[in-house]
């Protein structure tokens, strides 16, 4: 059966990438792991590799084209003459016909009598935001739903002279994250004050033992979160189609500021690491972020996340919950204070306040 491969997500804030090169031809056989294309964001360039063996049936993008993350790049088949499903032939730029809508989007499509194949998709699944964006650009609901047009949520233009401008890819990506947080996460926030001295002492002792020049305080706290993800599987899960989806790996997201960019980097498979291995892996990811050369596997797939604003001398940090992450731990340590703050933005569909309070208390002191 023909299968398609989509544009990879290089960074959570990227909604579009530029196709630099296509290194395959129609009819050619490719092996899993072969470099098949190169794409570029504003900050990095990466090779796209084939995810499986197969003959190239069709290529749906070309060099110089700006293409949406998640759109179909090419199709593979077991033989050269396999037929691509008919319903996808007019939707190669968005893959909307082969992606399932969310429950809310499905209800909206039915109410407005809209064919989902007509609506460009911005993420893994067709969302209400995708439908609203399509309608705002002139998309028309079906005849049976014209009277329902007034019910669609949309923003009125300001009563002041001005003009609409396209969002940058970074801003559009952040908008996607915030919209998911608002529409699907049912998120909440909880925080506790704690005495940072035990953690500072633990970090100083670890640095002396391992001859580190920089304080490992934040990496050690993030590793403690990884340990809690192993000990408490509930926190390392999400909600998919009304059911809890338990993640097998514990992938830790860690925010890194690089110039004007804020990356959510990812250290994967931390359940197999000790503290030294985690700190080393995190350091490598941080170096890639500072050079704006994060590969896809280091910029996506976080199951738990850790974010600190200690360097900014703030007393509270409430981060946006990344899509399909049950909680992101927030750390703040204001200067000239003997107290620091640990907080968590979390998904109410997965966790209760009691669950999160236990995690925060466990994180407030070294194990």
Coordinates of C-alpha atoms in Angstrom, one line a residue:
X1 CA 0.0 0.0 0.0
X2 CA 1.4 3.5 -0.9
X3 CA 2.6 5.5 2.0
X4 CA 3.5 9.2 2.3
X5 CA 6.2 11.1 4.2
X6 CA 5.6 14.6 5.5
X7 CA 7.6 17.7 6.1
X8 CA 9.4 17.2 9.5
X9 CA 8.9 19.6 12.4
X10 CA 12.4 21.1 12.9
X11 CA 11.3 23.3 15.8
X12 CA 8.0 23.8 17.6
X13 CA 7.9 27.4 16.4
X14 CA 8.3 26.6 12.7
X15 CA 5.1 26.4 10.7
X16 CA 6.8 26.5 7.3
X17 CA 10.1 25.4 5.9
X18 CA 11.9 26.1 2.6
X19 CA 12.7 23.2 0.4
X20 CA 16.4 23.6 -0.5
X21 CA 16.8 20.4 -2.6
X22 CA 15.1 17.2 -3.7
X23 CA 17.6 14.4 -4.0
X24 CA 15.3 11.7 -5.4
X25 CA 13.5 11.1 -8.6
X26 CA 10.1 9.6 -9.4
X27 CA 10.5 5.8 -10.0
X28 CA 13.8 5.6 -8.1
X29 CA 14.1 3.1 -5.2
X30 CA 15.2 4.5 -1.9
X31 CA 16.3 2.8 1.3
X32 CA 15.3 3.7 4.8
X33 CA 17.8 6.3 6.1
X34 CA 18.8 7.6 2.7
X35 CA 18.9 11.4 2.4
X36 CA 16.0 12.4 0.1
X37 CA 15.8 16.2 0.6
X38 CA 17.1 19.2 2.4
X39 CA 14.9 21.8 4.1
X40 CA 15.7 25.0 5.8
X41 CA 14.1 27.2 8.5
X42 CA 15.1 30.7 9.4
X43 CA 17.6 29.3 11.8
X44 CA 18.8 25.9 10.6
X45 CA 19.1 23.5 7.7
X46 CA 18.5 19.8 8.0
X47 CA 18.6 16.7 5.8
X48 CA 15.3 14.7 5.4
X49 CA 15.8 11.0 5.4
X50 CA 13.5 8.3 4.1
X51 CA 11.6 6.6 6.9
X52 CA 11.2 3.3 5.0
X53 CA 12.2 1.5 1.8
X54 CA 10.2 2.0 -1.4
X55 CA 9.9 3.3 -4.9
X56 CA 9.2 7.0 -5.3
X57 CA 5.7 7.2 -6.7
X58 CA 5.3 11.0 -6.7
X59 CA 7.1 14.1 -5.3
X60 CA 4.7 16.8 -4.0
X61 CA 7.2 19.6 -3.5
X62 CA 10.1 21.2 -5.4
X63 CA 13.3 23.2 -4.6
X64 CA 12.6 26.9 -3.7
X65 CA 9.1 26.1 -2.4
X66 CA 7.9 27.2 1.0
X67 CA 5.9 24.3 2.4
X68 CA 3.9 23.8 5.6
X69 CA 5.2 21.5 8.4
X70 CA 3.2 18.3 8.2
X71 CA 2.4 18.6 4.4
X72 CA 3.2 15.6 2.2
X73 CA 6.6 15.7 0.6
X74 CA 6.5 12.4 -1.4
X75 CA 4.9 9.0 -1.8
X76 CA 6.5 5.6 -1.6
X77 CA 5.3 2.2 -2.8
X78 CA 6.4 -1.4 -2.9
X79 CA 6.4 -1.3 -6.7
X80 CA 6.9 1.5 -9.3
X81 CA 3.3 1.2 -10.6
X82 CA 1.3 1.4 -7.3
X83 CA -1.6 3.8 -7.5
X84 CA -1.8 6.7 -5.0
X85 CA -5.2 6.9 -3.4
X86 CA -7.4 9.0 -5.6
X87 CA -8.8 11.3 -2.9
X88 CA -5.3 12.6 -2.0
X89 CA -4.2 13.8 -5.5
X90 CA -5.5 17.3 -5.1
X91 CA -4.3 17.8 -1.6
X92 CA -0.6 17.2 -1.7
X93 CA 0.3 20.6 -0.3
X94 CA -1.6 20.0 2.9
X95 CA -2.3 16.3 3.3
X96 CA -5.7 17.4 4.6
X97 CA -7.6 14.5 3.0
X98 CA -5.4 11.9 4.9
X99 CA -5.4 13.6 8.3
X100 CA -8.2 13.2 10.8
X101 CA -10.0 16.2 12.2
X102 CA -10.2 16.7 16.0
X103 CA -13.5 16.1 17.7
X104 CA -14.3 19.8 17.8
X105 CA -13.3 20.3 14.2
X106 CA -15.3 17.3 13.1
X107 CA -18.4 18.8 14.7
X108 CA -17.8 22.1 13.1
X109 CA -17.3 20.5 9.7
X110 CA -20.6 18.7 10.0
X111 CA -22.4 21.9 11.2
X112 CA -21.1 24.0 8.4
X113 CA -21.3 21.2 5.7
X114 CA -17.6 21.6 4.8
X115 CA -15.5 19.0 3.0
X116 CA -12.4 18.5 5.2
X117 CA -10.3 18.0 2.0
X118 CA -10.8 21.7 1.2
X119 CA -9.3 23.0 4.4
X120 CA -5.4 23.5 4.7
X121 CA -4.0 21.9 7.8
X122 CA -1.4 23.4 10.1
X123 CA -0.6 20.5 12.4
X124 CA -0.9 16.8 12.9
X125 CA -4.7 17.0 12.8
X126 CA -7.3 19.3 11.3
X127 CA -8.3 21.8 14.0
X128 CA -11.0 24.4 14.6
X129 CA -8.3 27.1 14.1
X130 CA -7.6 25.6 10.6
X131 CA -11.3 25.9 9.7
X132 CA -11.6 29.4 11.0
X133 CA -8.4 30.5 9.1
X134 CA -9.8 29.0 5.9
X135 CA -13.1 30.7 6.3
X136 CA -11.4 34.0 7.1
X137 CA -9.6 33.8 3.7
X138 CA -12.8 33.3 1.7
X139 CA -13.6 29.7 2.2
X140 CA -17.4 29.0 1.9
X141 CA -19.5 26.6 4.0
X142 CA -21.9 24.2 2.3
X143 CA -25.3 25.4 1.2
X144 CA -26.9 23.6 4.2
X145 CA -24.9 25.7 6.6
X146 CA -25.0 29.2 5.3
X147 CA -27.3 30.2 8.1
X148 CA -24.8 29.0 10.6
X149 CA -22.1 31.3 9.4
X150 CA -22.9 33.8 12.2
X151 CA -22.1 31.2 14.8
X152 CA -18.4 30.9 13.8
X153 CA -16.0 32.4 16.3
X154 CA -13.9 35.1 14.6
X155 CA -12.4 38.4 15.5
X156 CA -13.7 41.6 14.2
X157 CA -11.2 44.0 12.5
X158 CA -10.3 47.0 14.7
X159 CA -12.3 50.2 14.0
X160 CA -9.0 52.0 13.1
X161 CA -7.1 52.3 9.8
X162 CA -4.5 49.6 9.2
X163 CA -3.6 46.6 7.2
X164 CA -3.3 42.8 7.7
X165 CA 0.2 41.3 7.5
X166 CA 1.4 37.7 7.3
X167 CA 2.8 36.2 10.5
X168 CA 6.4 35.1 10.4
X169 CA 6.9 31.3 10.6
X170 CA 8.2 31.6 14.2
X171 CA 5.1 33.7 15.3
X172 CA 2.7 31.4 13.4
X173 CA 4.3 28.4 15.2
X174 CA 3.9 30.0 18.6
X175 CA 0.3 30.9 17.7
X176 CA -0.3 27.2 17.0
X177 CA 1.1 26.2 20.4
X178 CA -0.9 28.9 22.2
X179 CA -4.1 28.0 20.3
X180 CA -3.7 24.3 21.3
X181 CA -3.1 25.3 24.9
X182 CA -6.3 27.4 24.9
X183 CA -8.6 25.1 22.9
X184 CA -7.6 21.6 24.0
X185 CA -5.3 21.4 27.1
X186 CA -7.8 22.6 29.7
X187 CA -4.7 23.7 31.5
X188 CA -4.2 24.9 35.1
X189 CA -1.3 26.3 37.1
X190 CA 0.0 25.4 40.6
X191 CA 3.1 26.6 42.4
X192 CA 5.0 26.2 45.7
X193 CA 7.7 28.2 47.3
X194 CA 10.8 26.3 48.5
X195 CA 14.2 26.7 50.1
X196 CA 16.8 26.5 47.3
X197 CA 19.8 25.9 49.6
X198 CA 19.6 22.0 49.5
X199 CA 19.5 22.1 45.7
X200 CA 22.4 24.7 45.6
X201 CA 24.5 22.5 47.9
X202 CA 23.7 19.4 45.8
X203 CA 24.7 21.2 42.6
X204 CA 27.9 22.6 44.2
X205 CA 28.9 19.1 45.4
X206 CA 28.2 17.5 42.0
X207 CA 30.2 20.2 40.2
X208 CA 33.2 19.6 42.5
X209 CA 32.9 15.8 42.1
X210 CA 32.7 16.0 38.4
X211 CA 35.0 19.0 37.9
X212 CA 32.3 21.1 36.1
X213 CA 32.9 24.8 35.5
X214 CA 29.2 25.7 35.3
X215 CA 26.6 25.0 37.9
X216 CA 24.5 21.9 37.1
X217 CA 21.6 23.1 39.2
X218 CA 19.0 23.3 36.5
X219 CA 20.1 20.2 34.6
X220 CA 20.0 18.2 37.9
X221 CA 16.4 19.5 38.6
X222 CA 15.4 18.5 35.1
X223 CA 16.9 15.1 35.6
X224 CA 14.9 14.8 38.8
X225 CA 11.8 15.4 36.7
X226 CA 12.9 12.6 34.4
X227 CA 13.2 10.3 37.4
X228 CA 9.7 11.3 38.5
X229 CA 8.5 10.5 35.0
X230 CA 9.8 6.9 35.5
X231 CA 8.4 6.6 39.0
X232 CA 5.0 8.1 38.3
X233 CA 3.9 7.0 34.8
X234 CA 0.7 9.0 35.1
X235 CA 2.5 12.3 34.6
X236 CA 4.3 11.0 31.5
X237 CA 1.1 10.6 29.4
X238 CA -1.4 12.6 27.4
X239 CA -5.0 12.4 26.1
X240 CA -5.7 11.1 22.6
X241 CA -9.2 10.7 21.3
X242 CA -10.7 10.6 24.8
X243 CA -8.2 8.0 26.2
X244 CA -5.0 8.3 28.2
X245 CA -2.0 7.6 26.0
X246 CA 0.9 6.4 28.1
X247 CA 4.3 7.3 26.7
X248 CA 7.0 4.6 26.7
X249 CA 10.0 6.9 26.7
X250 CA 10.5 9.8 29.1
X251 CA 11.6 12.7 26.8
X252 CA 12.5 15.9 28.7
X253 CA 11.9 19.2 27.1
X254 CA 14.2 22.0 28.3
X255 CA 13.9 25.7 27.2
X256 CA 17.0 27.3 25.8
X257 CA 17.3 31.0 24.8
X258 CA 19.5 31.6 21.8
X259 CA 19.6 35.3 21.0
X260 CA 16.0 36.4 20.2
X261 CA 14.9 32.7 19.8
X262 CA 13.4 30.6 22.6
X263 CA 13.8 26.9 21.8
X264 CA 12.1 24.0 23.5
X265 CA 14.9 21.4 23.1
X266 CA 14.4 17.7 23.8
X267 CA 16.5 15.1 25.4
X268 CA 15.1 11.7 24.4
X269 CA 15.0 8.4 26.2
X270 CA 16.1 9.8 29.6
X271 CA 14.6 6.7 31.3
X272 CA 17.9 4.9 30.2
X273 CA 20.2 7.6 31.6
X274 CA 21.9 8.4 34.9
X275 CA 22.5 12.0 36.0
X276 CA 25.9 12.3 34.3
X277 CA 24.6 11.0 31.0
X278 CA 21.6 13.3 31.1
X279 CA 23.7 16.4 31.8
X280 CA 26.1 15.5 28.9
X281 CA 23.2 14.9 26.5
X282 CA 21.5 18.2 27.6
X283 CA 24.7 20.1 27.1
X284 CA 25.0 18.8 23.6
X285 CA 21.4 19.8 22.8
X286 CA 22.0 23.2 24.3
X287 CA 25.1 23.7 22.1
X288 CA 23.0 22.8 19.0
X289 CA 20.3 25.3 20.0
X290 CA 22.9 28.1 20.6
X291 CA 24.2 27.5 17.1
X292 CA 20.6 27.3 15.7
X293 CA 21.3 23.8 14.4
X294 CA 18.8 21.7 16.2
X295 CA 18.0 18.4 14.3
X296 CA 14.3 17.4 14.4
X297 CA 14.8 14.8 17.1
X298 CA 16.1 17.5 19.5
X299 CA 13.3 19.9 18.9
X300 CA 10.2 17.7 19.1
X301 CA 8.6 14.8 21.1
X302 CA 8.8 16.2 24.6
X303 CA 6.7 14.2 27.1
X304 CA 7.6 16.3 30.1
X305 CA 9.2 19.8 30.1
X306 CA 11.2 22.0 32.3
X307 CA 11.6 25.8 32.0
X308 CA 13.5 28.3 34.1
X309 CA 13.4 32.1 34.3
X310 CA 16.0 32.3 37.1
X311 CA 18.4 34.4 35.0
X312 CA 15.7 37.1 34.5
X313 CA 15.2 37.8 38.3
X314 CA 11.4 37.1 38.2
X315 CA 9.4 35.7 41.0
X316 CA 6.9 33.8 38.9
X317 CA 7.0 32.0 35.6
X318 CA 3.9 30.5 34.0
X319 CA 4.9 28.8 30.7
X320 CA 2.6 27.8 27.9
X321 CA 1.9 24.0 27.9
X322 CA 3.4 22.4 24.8
X323 CA 0.9 20.3 22.8
X324 CA 0.4 16.7 24.1
X325 CA 2.6 17.3 27.2
X326 CA 0.9 16.7 30.5
X327 CA 2.9 19.3 32.4
X328 CA 5.8 21.7 32.1
X329 CA 7.6 22.6 35.3
X330 CA 8.3 26.3 35.8
X331 CA 11.3 27.5 37.9
X332 CA 11.9 31.0 39.1
X333 CA 14.6 32.2 41.6
X334 CA 14.5 35.9 42.2
X335 CA 17.7 37.5 43.3
X336 CA 18.1 38.8 46.9
X337 CA 15.5 36.3 48.1
X338 CA 15.9 33.2 50.3
X339 CA 13.0 31.6 48.5
X340 CA 12.6 30.2 45.0
X341 CA 9.4 29.0 43.2
X342 CA 8.5 25.8 41.5
X343 CA 5.3 25.8 39.4
X344 CA 3.6 23.7 36.9
X345 CA 1.3 24.4 34.0
X346 CA -0.6 21.1 33.5
X347 CA -3.4 19.4 31.6
X348 CA -6.5 18.9 33.8
X349 CA -7.6 16.0 31.5
X350 CA -4.6 14.0 32.6
X351 CA -3.6 15.3 36.1
X352 CA -5.3 16.6 39.2
X353 CA -3.9 19.4 41.5
X354 CA -3.1 16.7 44.0
X355 CA -0.9 14.8 41.4
X356 CA 0.9 18.1 40.5
X357 CA 1.4 19.1 44.2
X358 CA 3.1 15.8 44.8
X359 CA 5.5 16.3 41.9
X360 CA 6.3 19.9 42.9
X361 CA 7.1 18.8 46.5
X362 CA 9.2 15.9 45.2
X363 CA 11.1 18.4 43.0
X364 CA 11.6 21.0 45.8
X365 CA 14.4 18.9 47.4
X366 CA 17.1 16.7 45.9
X367 CA 16.2 13.0 46.1

